[in-house]
Coordinates of C-alpha atoms in Angstrom, one line a residue:
M1214 CA 34.1 -9.4 -64.9
E1215 CA 34.9 -11.2 -68.2
L1216 CA 36.7 -9.7 -71.1
K1217 CA 35.4 -10.3 -74.6
N1218 CA 38.6 -9.3 -76.4
K1219 CA 42.3 -9.9 -75.9
P1220 CA 44.2 -7.2 -73.9
H1221 CA 45.5 -4.3 -75.9
T1222 CA 49.3 -4.2 -75.9
K1223 CA 49.3 -0.3 -75.9
G1224 CA 47.0 2.6 -75.7
T1225 CA 44.4 3.8 -73.3
K1226 CA 40.6 4.4 -73.0
A1227 CA 38.6 7.3 -71.6
L1228 CA 36.2 6.3 -68.9
F1229 CA 34.4 9.7 -68.5
K1230 CA 33.5 12.4 -70.9
N1231 CA 34.0 15.0 -68.1
P1232 CA 37.7 15.9 -68.3
V1233 CA 38.0 16.5 -64.5
L1234 CA 36.6 13.1 -63.7
E1235 CA 38.7 11.5 -66.4
R1236 CA 41.9 13.1 -65.0
L1237 CA 41.0 11.8 -61.5
T1238 CA 41.1 8.2 -62.8
R1239 CA 44.8 8.6 -63.8
T1240 CA 47.7 8.6 -61.3
H1241 CA 51.5 8.7 -61.7
I1242 CA 52.9 5.8 -59.7
A1243 CA 55.3 8.0 -57.7
I1244 CA 52.4 10.0 -56.1
P1245 CA 50.9 7.1 -54.0
L1246 CA 54.3 5.6 -53.2
I1247 CA 55.5 8.9 -51.7
L1248 CA 52.2 9.7 -50.1
F1249 CA 51.8 6.4 -48.2
S1250 CA 55.4 6.1 -47.3
T1251 CA 55.1 9.5 -45.7
I1252 CA 51.9 8.7 -43.9
S1253 CA 53.3 5.4 -42.6
T1254 CA 56.4 7.1 -41.2
F1255 CA 54.3 9.8 -39.6
L1256 CA 52.0 7.3 -37.9
I1257 CA 54.9 5.3 -36.5
V1258 CA 56.8 8.4 -35.2
Y1259 CA 53.6 9.9 -33.7
G1260 CA 52.7 6.6 -32.1
I1261 CA 56.1 6.1 -30.5
N1262 CA 56.2 9.8 -29.3
Q1263 CA 52.8 9.4 -27.7
G1264 CA 53.7 6.1 -26.1
Y1265 CA 51.1 4.2 -28.0
I1266 CA 53.6 1.7 -29.5
N1267 CA 57.3 0.9 -28.7
A1268 CA 60.4 -0.5 -30.2
V1269 CA 59.4 -4.0 -29.2
N1270 CA 55.9 -4.3 -30.6
T1271 CA 56.2 -1.9 -33.6
P1272 CA 58.1 -4.4 -35.8
L1273 CA 55.6 -7.2 -35.0
L1274 CA 52.6 -4.9 -35.6
F1275 CA 54.1 -3.7 -38.9
V1276 CA 54.6 -7.2 -40.2
A1277 CA 51.1 -8.2 -39.1
G1278 CA 49.7 -5.2 -41.0
L1279 CA 51.8 -6.1 -44.1
L1280 CA 50.4 -9.6 -44.0
A1281 CA 46.9 -8.4 -43.5
F1282 CA 47.1 -6.2 -46.6
T1283 CA 48.1 -9.2 -48.8
L1284 CA 44.9 -10.9 -47.6
I1285 CA 42.7 -7.9 -48.3
E1286 CA 44.4 -7.4 -51.7
Y1287 CA 43.6 -11.0 -52.6
I1288 CA 39.9 -10.8 -51.4
M1289 CA 39.2 -7.5 -53.2
H1290 CA 40.9 -8.7 -56.4
R1291 CA 39.1 -12.0 -56.5
F1292 CA 35.6 -11.1 -55.2
L1293 CA 35.2 -7.4 -55.9
F1294 CA 37.2 -6.6 -59.0
H1295 CA 36.2 -9.9 -60.7
L1296 CA 32.6 -9.9 -59.7
Q1297 CA 30.2 -11.4 -62.2
P1298 CA 27.9 -8.5 -63.3
K1299 CA 24.2 -9.2 -63.5
T1300 CA 23.0 -5.7 -64.5
D1301 CA 24.3 -3.0 -66.8
K1302 CA 25.2 -0.9 -63.7
Q1303 CA 27.2 -3.7 -62.2
E1304 CA 29.0 -4.3 -65.6
K1305 CA 29.9 -0.6 -65.8
F1306 CA 31.2 -0.6 -62.2
A1307 CA 33.3 -3.8 -62.9
Y1308 CA 34.7 -2.3 -66.0
T1309 CA 35.5 1.1 -64.4
V1310 CA 37.3 -0.3 -61.3
H1311 CA 39.1 -3.1 -63.0
G1312 CA 38.0 -4.2 -66.4
V1313 CA 39.6 -1.3 -68.1
H1314 CA 42.9 -2.4 -66.6
H1315 CA 42.5 -5.8 -68.1
D1316 CA 41.6 -4.3 -71.4
Y1317 CA 44.6 -1.9 -71.4
P1318 CA 47.1 -3.5 -69.0
K1319 CA 50.0 -1.4 -70.3
D1320 CA 48.3 1.9 -69.5
K1321 CA 50.8 3.2 -66.8
D1322 CA 48.4 5.9 -65.6
R1323 CA 45.9 3.4 -64.4
L1324 CA 48.1 1.1 -62.4
A1325 CA 47.2 2.7 -59.0
M1326 CA 44.0 3.8 -57.3
P1327 CA 43.5 7.6 -57.5
P1328 CA 45.0 9.2 -54.3
P1329 CA 41.9 10.9 -53.1
L1330 CA 40.0 7.7 -53.1
S1331 CA 42.8 5.6 -51.6
I1332 CA 43.2 8.2 -48.8
V1333 CA 39.5 7.9 -47.9
I1334 CA 39.7 4.1 -47.9
S1335 CA 42.8 4.3 -45.7
A1336 CA 41.0 6.5 -43.2
I1337 CA 38.2 4.0 -43.1
F1338 CA 40.7 1.2 -42.4
F1339 CA 42.3 3.3 -39.7
G1340 CA 39.0 3.7 -37.9
L1341 CA 38.1 0.0 -38.3
Y1342 CA 41.5 -1.2 -37.0
W1343 CA 41.4 1.4 -34.2
L1344 CA 38.1 0.0 -33.0
I1345 CA 39.7 -3.5 -33.0
M1346 CA 43.1 -2.8 -31.5
G1347 CA 43.0 0.7 -30.1
N1348 CA 46.3 2.7 -30.3
L1349 CA 48.2 -0.3 -31.6
V1350 CA 46.9 0.8 -34.9
Y1351 CA 49.8 3.2 -35.1
G1352 CA 52.1 0.3 -35.7
F1353 CA 49.7 -1.9 -37.6
L1354 CA 48.3 0.5 -40.2
P1355 CA 51.8 1.6 -41.4
G1356 CA 52.5 -2.0 -42.3
F1357 CA 49.2 -2.3 -44.0
L1358 CA 49.8 0.9 -46.0
M1359 CA 53.4 -0.1 -46.9
G1360 CA 51.9 -3.4 -48.1
Y1361 CA 49.8 -1.4 -50.4
A1362 CA 52.8 0.6 -51.6
A1363 CA 54.7 -2.7 -52.2
Y1364 CA 51.7 -4.0 -54.2
L1365 CA 51.7 -0.8 -56.3
W1366 CA 55.4 -1.1 -57.1
V1367 CA 55.1 -4.8 -58.0
H1368 CA 52.0 -4.1 -60.1
Y1369 CA 53.7 -1.2 -61.9
M1370 CA 56.9 -3.3 -62.4
V1371 CA 55.0 -6.2 -64.0
H1372 CA 53.1 -4.0 -66.5
A1373 CA 55.7 -1.3 -67.2
F1374 CA 59.0 -3.3 -67.4
K1375 CA 60.4 -6.4 -69.0
P1376 CA 60.7 -9.5 -66.9
P1377 CA 63.5 -9.0 -64.4
K1378 CA 66.3 -11.6 -63.9
N1379 CA 65.8 -12.0 -60.2
F1380 CA 63.2 -13.3 -57.8
F1381 CA 60.7 -10.7 -58.8
K1382 CA 60.3 -12.6 -62.0
V1383 CA 58.1 -15.1 -60.1
L1384 CA 55.6 -12.3 -59.4
W1385 CA 55.9 -11.0 -63.0
V1386 CA 55.0 -14.4 -64.4
H1387 CA 52.3 -15.0 -61.8
H1388 CA 50.4 -11.8 -62.6
G1389 CA 51.1 -12.2 -66.3
I1390 CA 49.3 -15.5 -66.2
H1391 CA 46.3 -13.8 -64.6
H1392 CA 46.1 -11.2 -67.4
Y1393 CA 47.0 -13.2 -70.5
K1394 CA 46.2 -16.9 -69.7
D1395 CA 43.9 -17.5 -66.8
Q1396 CA 41.7 -14.7 -65.2
H1397 CA 40.0 -17.2 -62.9
N1398 CA 43.2 -17.8 -60.9
A1399 CA 46.4 -16.0 -59.8
F1400 CA 44.7 -13.2 -57.9
G1401 CA 47.7 -12.3 -55.7
V1402 CA 49.8 -9.5 -57.0
S1403 CA 52.3 -8.7 -54.3
S1404 CA 52.4 -12.4 -53.2
P1405 CA 51.1 -15.7 -54.4
L1406 CA 50.6 -16.8 -50.7
W1407 CA 46.8 -16.6 -50.6
D1408 CA 46.5 -18.3 -54.1
V1409 CA 48.3 -21.2 -52.5
V1410 CA 46.1 -21.1 -49.4
F1411 CA 42.8 -20.8 -51.3
R1412 CA 43.9 -23.1 -54.2
T1413 CA 43.7 -20.5 -57.0
M1414 CA 47.2 -21.1 -58.2
P1415 CA 47.2 -21.4 -62.0
K1416 CA 48.0 -24.8 -63.5
K1417 CA 51.6 -25.2 -64.5

């Protein structure tokens, strides 16, 4: 996905003529943050009460899930959201899922995936991880989901606020470079870790 024009500093763009579909593409940032924090808490409490996880392995599983999310985030951003379209349908898909965000990066209503879609994807990850690790998923998936929540908050902060005067500024600058200077690098949003590992850090 390549942009032909410079990003707009304000404004938005409709993706669908149908008002219901168009509304579903917009999400207030608080909704997914509350939703996935609640789901994560429920999974941990349920897992502990059922004896699936315990006080010893839960923190380790949670951190592992958090780290796993940062890798999935990097892979999806680099290879799915920035795929090079070869057909009109692929170009429309690329623009709908991510291109519009690059075109209007300050549009606060499009800084998070619509909750219905993110819930379905989360359920798919639950099933996948359950097949891999069984009931340990009750400790792992909460870390994964809170990794997503952290990603959403960092992403929102970068696009909605001025650069902070703390360590978050590193993430602000990193993602800003991806949007305004170099779309072929700096794919990590919540962390530049995988950009370092896979050598996609932007040039200084």
